[in-house]
Amino acid sequence: MWPITLWFAMLTWFYGDTFVVERNAFKILNLQTWVIPRFHSQYMNKWQRKTLNKLIEDAILEAERSGVKVLSLGLLNQGDELNKYGELYIKSNPNLKIKIVDGSSLVAAIVLNSIPKEATQILFCGKLNKVSYAIANALCERGIEITTIYDDDYEILKSRISTDFKKNLALPGSYAAKIWLVGDNLNEVEQKMAPKGTLFIPFTQFPPKKLRKDCFYHITPSMEIPSSFLNVHSCENWLPRGVISGWRIAGILHALEGWEVNECGDIMFNIHKVWQASLHHGFRPLKIKPMHG
């Protein structure tokens, strides 16, 4: 199929508007999924960021004119480097009534509730982000020891963790922890450091590459949808049928609960509150076994 894909990629490189790919109904809400017609490789090009941000901003403004109350930024359409998790659009359009949600708080809540309750040590690896900082704070508050592979990551977490709980941040160098929370760019060398039987839990939108046959890999942050969530006819990316990502669910919860706040930039919504809301509205943690490599 690569000739067709290459032709379509070239076409969207120069032209392409946002389009609706799915319509759903849930309780009092009418939902739509909009697609930015760009490929992963195009998102990876720094010189494409201006074009991408223009497409996303135009979609936000169109949604505003259509009376949309909440817009979720999914997958590659959010990020610190691209648009400061959506904060760019708020600053460019200070009179926006629509609320922009990046879903970080619910994603953090899903990861925290995926960690076995008996865990006492956890290692962070891969690229850190605002979700990982929130998770690290919550774990230290629970009294769980966390550490990193690299000194630089240790210093970053040290600067982000509340003073009262920094005692639970251990110096890097020990790989004894059998639960690893992983961000983007986890590589083969790093995975080889993990002890046999390690559980890798991603806090990223894209799953890590499974390289270890003697370890386990959890699914990316997501939840099962209620049976009353209508017109879901396709799978979302690599997720099982009837499962959607935490980033997408977060916007739905903000609309259902009437939380008229933006969650973008460095702003995080209340993790406990959004988790309880997800359960109240019928979303459920995945009842699947971690995926073996």
Short mmCIF file of C-alpha atoms in Angstrom, two decimals:
data_model
loop_
_atom_site.label_atom_id
_atom_site.label_comp_id
_atom_site.label_asym_id
_atom_site.label_seq_id
_atom_site.Cartn_x
_atom_site.Cartn_y
_atom_site.Cartn_z
CA MET A 1 0.00 0.00 0.00
CA TRP A 2 3.01 2.32 0.24
CA PRO A 3 2.47 3.99 -3.21
CA ILE A 4 -1.03 5.08 -2.16
CA THR A 5 0.20 6.18 1.27
CA LEU A 6 3.06 8.16 -0.27
CA TRP A 7 0.70 9.87 -2.72
CA PHE A 8 -1.75 10.76 0.06
CA ALA A 9 1.09 12.03 2.27
CA MET A 10 2.31 14.30 -0.53
CA LEU A 11 -1.23 15.56 -1.11
CA THR A 12 -1.79 16.41 2.56
CA TRP A 13 1.65 18.02 2.74
CA PHE A 14 0.34 20.91 0.66
CA TYR A 15 -3.41 20.70 1.23
CA GLY A 16 -5.88 19.24 3.66
CA ASP A 17 -8.56 20.48 6.03
CA THR A 18 -9.81 18.98 9.27
CA PHE A 19 -12.69 16.53 8.79
CA VAL A 20 -15.11 14.55 10.99
CA VAL A 21 -14.35 10.83 11.16
CA GLU A 22 -16.82 9.70 13.85
CA ARG A 23 -19.95 10.90 15.65
CA ASN A 24 -21.03 9.53 19.03
CA ALA A 25 -23.73 10.14 21.62
CA PHE A 26 -23.33 9.74 25.36
CA LYS A 27 -25.89 10.87 27.93
CA ILE A 28 -26.61 14.57 27.19
CA LEU A 29 -23.65 14.97 24.84
CA ASN A 30 -23.24 14.88 21.08
CA LEU A 31 -19.61 14.01 20.34
CA GLN A 32 -17.45 14.26 17.24
CA THR A 33 -13.94 13.10 16.46
CA TRP A 34 -12.09 15.44 14.11
CA VAL A 35 -8.97 14.43 12.21
CA ILE A 36 -5.99 16.61 11.29
CA PRO A 37 -4.96 15.20 7.87
CA ARG A 38 -1.27 14.81 8.61
CA PHE A 39 1.02 11.82 9.08
CA HIS A 40 3.27 11.05 12.04
CA SER A 41 6.38 11.92 10.05
CA GLN A 42 4.97 15.37 9.31
CA TYR A 43 4.43 16.00 13.03
CA MET A 44 8.07 15.10 13.63
CA ASN A 45 9.32 17.90 11.35
CA LYS A 46 9.92 21.08 13.33
CA TRP A 47 9.32 23.27 10.30
CA GLN A 48 5.80 21.81 10.01
CA ARG A 49 4.78 23.03 13.47
CA LYS A 50 3.48 26.38 12.26
CA THR A 51 1.25 24.69 9.66
CA LEU A 52 0.03 22.11 12.16
CA ASN A 53 -0.76 24.72 14.78
CA LYS A 54 -2.69 26.71 12.18
CA LEU A 55 -4.79 23.62 11.33
CA ILE A 56 -5.47 22.88 15.00
CA GLU A 57 -6.27 26.51 15.80
CA ASP A 58 -8.64 26.76 12.82
CA ALA A 59 -10.42 23.63 14.09
CA ILE A 60 -10.76 25.17 17.56
CA LEU A 61 -12.19 28.38 16.12
CA GLU A 62 -14.59 26.42 13.92
CA ALA A 63 -15.72 24.44 16.96
CA GLU A 64 -16.22 27.70 18.85
CA ARG A 65 -18.45 29.06 16.07
CA SER A 66 -20.44 25.80 16.06
CA GLY A 67 -21.21 26.10 19.77
CA VAL A 68 -18.90 23.32 20.99
CA LYS A 69 -18.34 23.58 24.75
CA VAL A 70 -15.23 21.41 25.22
CA LEU A 71 -12.48 20.30 22.85
CA SER A 72 -10.00 17.54 23.69
CA LEU A 73 -6.53 17.53 22.18
CA GLY A 74 -5.61 13.96 21.36
CA LEU A 75 -2.45 12.12 20.39
CA LEU A 76 0.05 14.26 18.48
CA ASN A 77 -2.12 17.39 18.53
CA GLN A 78 -0.80 18.35 21.94
CA GLY A 79 2.65 18.53 23.46
CA ASP A 80 5.10 20.86 25.11
CA GLU A 81 7.13 21.47 21.97
CA LEU A 82 4.17 21.77 19.59
CA ASN A 83 1.76 24.04 21.44
CA LYS A 84 2.52 23.91 25.20
CA TYR A 85 -0.31 21.39 25.63
CA GLY A 86 -2.78 23.75 23.98
CA GLU A 87 -1.83 26.88 25.91
CA LEU A 88 -0.68 28.50 22.66
CA TYR A 89 -4.28 28.69 21.41
CA ILE A 90 -5.57 30.24 24.64
CA LYS A 91 -2.92 32.96 24.49
CA SER A 92 -3.58 33.60 20.79
CA ASN A 93 -7.35 33.81 21.36
CA PRO A 94 -7.93 35.22 24.87
CA ASN A 95 -11.69 35.59 24.29
CA LEU A 96 -12.32 31.90 23.57
CA LYS A 97 -15.38 30.49 25.30
CA ILE A 98 -14.64 26.89 24.34
CA LYS A 99 -12.58 24.99 26.93
CA ILE A 100 -9.46 23.14 25.80
CA VAL A 101 -8.59 19.94 27.66
CA ASP A 102 -5.37 17.97 27.20
CA GLY A 103 -6.52 15.20 29.58
CA SER A 104 -3.32 15.02 31.63
CA SER A 105 -5.07 14.67 35.00
CA LEU A 106 -7.16 11.65 33.98
CA VAL A 107 -4.18 10.02 32.28
CA ALA A 108 -2.18 10.43 35.50
CA ALA A 109 -5.11 8.95 37.46
CA ILE A 110 -5.35 5.93 35.13
CA VAL A 111 -1.62 5.22 35.47
CA LEU A 112 -1.74 5.57 39.26
CA ASN A 113 -4.62 3.13 39.43
CA SER A 114 -2.79 0.66 37.15
CA ILE A 115 0.08 0.30 39.62
CA PRO A 116 -0.21 -2.80 41.85
CA LYS A 117 -1.15 -1.77 45.39
CA GLU A 118 1.75 -3.73 46.87
CA ALA A 119 4.33 -1.66 44.98
CA THR A 120 7.01 -0.01 47.13
CA GLN A 121 9.57 0.97 44.46
CA ILE A 122 9.00 2.45 41.01
CA LEU A 123 11.44 3.59 38.33
CA PHE A 124 10.73 6.35 35.80
CA CYS A 125 12.37 6.17 32.39
CA GLY A 126 11.93 7.64 28.93
CA LYS A 127 11.03 11.24 28.26
CA LEU A 128 9.41 12.96 31.24
CA ASN A 129 6.43 15.30 30.87
CA LYS A 130 3.70 17.02 32.91
CA VAL A 131 1.86 13.71 33.40
CA SER A 132 4.96 12.04 34.85
CA TYR A 133 5.52 14.95 37.26
CA ALA A 134 1.99 14.62 38.61
CA ILE A 135 2.36 10.84 38.96
CA ALA A 136 5.72 11.21 40.73
CA ASN A 137 4.24 13.66 43.24
CA ALA A 138 1.29 11.39 43.94
CA LEU A 139 3.53 8.33 44.44
CA CYS A 140 5.89 10.17 46.79
CA GLU A 141 2.88 11.39 48.76
CA ARG A 142 1.84 7.73 49.15
CA GLY A 143 5.27 6.92 50.56
CA ILE A 144 6.41 4.94 47.51
CA GLU A 145 10.10 5.24 46.62
CA ILE A 146 10.77 6.41 43.07
CA THR A 147 13.98 6.66 41.12
CA THR A 148 15.35 7.16 37.59
CA ILE A 149 18.03 5.78 35.32
CA TYR A 150 19.76 9.08 34.61
CA ASP A 151 21.02 11.92 36.81
CA ASP A 152 19.35 14.53 34.60
CA ASP A 153 15.92 12.92 35.05
CA TYR A 154 16.56 12.70 38.80
CA GLU A 155 17.26 16.44 38.96
CA ILE A 156 14.14 17.24 36.91
CA LEU A 157 11.91 15.19 39.22
CA LYS A 158 13.63 16.65 42.27
CA SER A 159 12.69 20.13 41.09
CA ARG A 160 9.07 19.08 40.48
CA ILE A 161 8.30 17.11 43.65
CA SER A 162 6.89 18.88 46.69
CA THR A 163 9.49 19.54 49.38
CA ASP A 164 7.65 17.43 51.98
CA PHE A 165 7.97 14.29 49.87
CA LYS A 166 11.44 14.60 48.30
CA LYS A 167 12.73 12.05 50.81
CA ASN A 168 10.99 9.38 48.71
CA LEU A 169 13.04 10.22 45.61
CA ALA A 170 16.02 7.82 45.56
CA LEU A 171 19.30 8.52 43.81
CA PRO A 172 19.62 7.01 40.31
CA GLY A 173 21.69 3.91 39.70
CA SER A 174 19.52 1.11 41.08
CA TYR A 175 17.36 -0.89 38.67
CA ALA A 176 15.86 -3.25 41.25
CA ALA A 177 12.33 -1.85 40.91
CA LYS A 178 10.06 -4.25 39.02
CA ILE A 179 7.55 -1.58 38.00
CA TRP A 180 8.76 0.91 35.40
CA LEU A 181 6.70 3.91 34.32
CA VAL A 182 7.81 4.69 30.80
CA GLY A 183 7.66 7.75 28.60
CA ASP A 184 8.53 8.23 24.94
CA ASN A 185 11.91 7.20 23.54
CA LEU A 186 12.40 4.15 25.77
CA ASN A 187 15.19 2.25 24.02
CA GLU A 188 16.56 -1.30 23.93
CA VAL A 189 19.52 -0.57 26.20
CA GLU A 190 17.24 0.81 28.89
CA GLN A 191 14.84 -2.11 28.65
CA LYS A 192 17.72 -4.55 29.10
CA MET A 193 18.45 -2.93 32.48
CA ALA A 194 15.08 -4.04 33.87
CA PRO A 195 15.02 -7.19 36.00
CA LYS A 196 13.15 -10.25 34.79
CA GLY A 197 9.39 -9.96 35.29
CA THR A 198 9.34 -6.16 35.22
CA LEU A 199 5.99 -4.53 34.44
CA PHE A 200 6.28 -1.59 32.01
CA ILE A 201 3.39 0.87 32.39
CA PRO A 202 3.36 3.68 29.79
CA PHE A 203 2.19 7.20 30.58
CA THR A 204 2.47 8.04 26.89
CA GLN A 205 -0.01 8.23 24.02
CA PHE A 206 1.99 5.71 21.98
CA PRO A 207 2.94 2.28 23.40
CA PRO A 208 6.60 1.36 23.93
CA LYS A 209 8.20 -1.16 21.62
CA LYS A 210 8.06 -4.58 23.28
CA LEU A 211 11.59 -5.96 23.29
CA ARG A 212 11.65 -8.16 26.37
CA LYS A 213 10.09 -11.64 26.30
CA ASP A 214 10.52 -12.04 30.05
CA CYS A 215 8.72 -8.82 31.03
CA PHE A 216 5.18 -7.46 30.84
CA TYR A 217 3.83 -4.42 29.03
CA HIS A 218 0.66 -2.63 30.11
CA ILE A 219 -1.59 -0.86 27.62
CA THR A 220 -1.46 2.93 27.14
CA PRO A 221 -3.71 4.98 29.53
CA SER A 222 -7.30 4.15 28.57
CA MET A 223 -10.64 2.89 29.94
CA GLU A 224 -13.59 0.76 28.87
CA ILE A 225 -16.59 2.77 27.74
CA PRO A 226 -20.13 2.33 29.16
CA SER A 227 -22.69 0.40 27.09
CA SER A 228 -24.68 3.65 26.71
CA PHE A 229 -21.81 5.19 24.70
CA LEU A 230 -23.34 4.97 21.23
CA ASN A 231 -22.08 4.59 17.66
CA VAL A 232 -18.61 3.29 18.48
CA HIS A 233 -17.97 1.13 15.43
CA SER A 234 -14.19 1.18 15.19
CA CYS A 235 -11.17 0.66 17.41
CA GLU A 236 -9.23 3.69 18.56
CA ASN A 237 -5.69 3.20 17.26
CA TRP A 238 -4.18 0.04 18.85
CA LEU A 239 -6.71 -0.14 21.71
CA PRO A 240 -9.21 -3.02 22.03
CA ARG A 241 -12.77 -2.50 20.81
CA GLY A 242 -14.88 -0.54 23.29
CA VAL A 243 -11.83 1.12 24.84
CA ILE A 244 -10.84 4.78 24.38
CA SER A 245 -7.87 6.81 25.54
CA GLY A 246 -7.80 8.82 28.74
CA TRP A 247 -7.09 12.01 26.79
CA ARG A 248 -10.39 11.61 24.94
CA ILE A 249 -12.39 10.62 28.02
CA ALA A 250 -11.18 13.67 29.94
CA GLY A 251 -12.89 16.11 27.59
CA ILE A 252 -16.12 14.12 27.85
CA LEU A 253 -16.00 14.32 31.64
CA HIS A 254 -15.35 18.07 31.60
CA ALA A 255 -18.44 18.52 29.42
CA LEU A 256 -20.64 16.21 31.51
CA GLU A 257 -19.61 17.77 34.81
CA GLY A 258 -19.74 21.33 33.52
CA TRP A 259 -16.18 22.07 34.58
CA GLU A 260 -15.64 25.37 32.79
CA VAL A 261 -11.86 25.35 33.01
CA ASN A 262 -9.02 24.82 30.59
CA GLU A 263 -6.53 22.03 31.21
CA CYS A 264 -3.53 23.01 29.16
CA GLY A 265 -0.04 24.41 29.59
CA ASP A 266 1.22 23.56 33.08
CA ILE A 267 -2.33 23.43 34.48
CA MET A 268 -3.47 20.07 35.89
CA PHE A 269 -7.03 19.36 36.94
CA ASN A 270 -7.69 17.54 40.24
CA ILE A 271 -6.57 13.93 39.72
CA HIS A 272 -8.83 12.42 42.40
CA LYS A 273 -11.87 14.39 41.24
CA VAL A 274 -11.53 13.43 37.58
CA TRP A 275 -10.94 9.76 38.47
CA GLN A 276 -14.07 9.61 40.60
CA ALA A 277 -16.05 11.32 37.82
CA SER A 278 -14.88 8.74 35.29
CA LEU A 279 -16.13 5.89 37.48
CA HIS A 280 -19.38 7.73 38.26
CA HIS A 281 -20.17 8.04 34.55
CA GLY A 282 -19.55 4.37 33.87
CA PHE A 283 -16.00 4.29 32.52
CA ARG A 284 -14.03 1.37 33.91
CA PRO A 285 -10.36 0.44 34.29
CA LEU A 286 -9.30 -2.23 31.82
CA LYS A 287 -9.89 -5.76 33.06
CA ILE A 288 -7.16 -7.24 30.92
CA LYS A 289 -3.89 -8.85 31.87
CA PRO A 290 -0.73 -6.86 31.10
CA MET A 291 0.58 -7.66 27.64
CA HIS A 292 3.61 -9.94 27.59
CA GLY A 293 6.46 -8.92 25.33
#
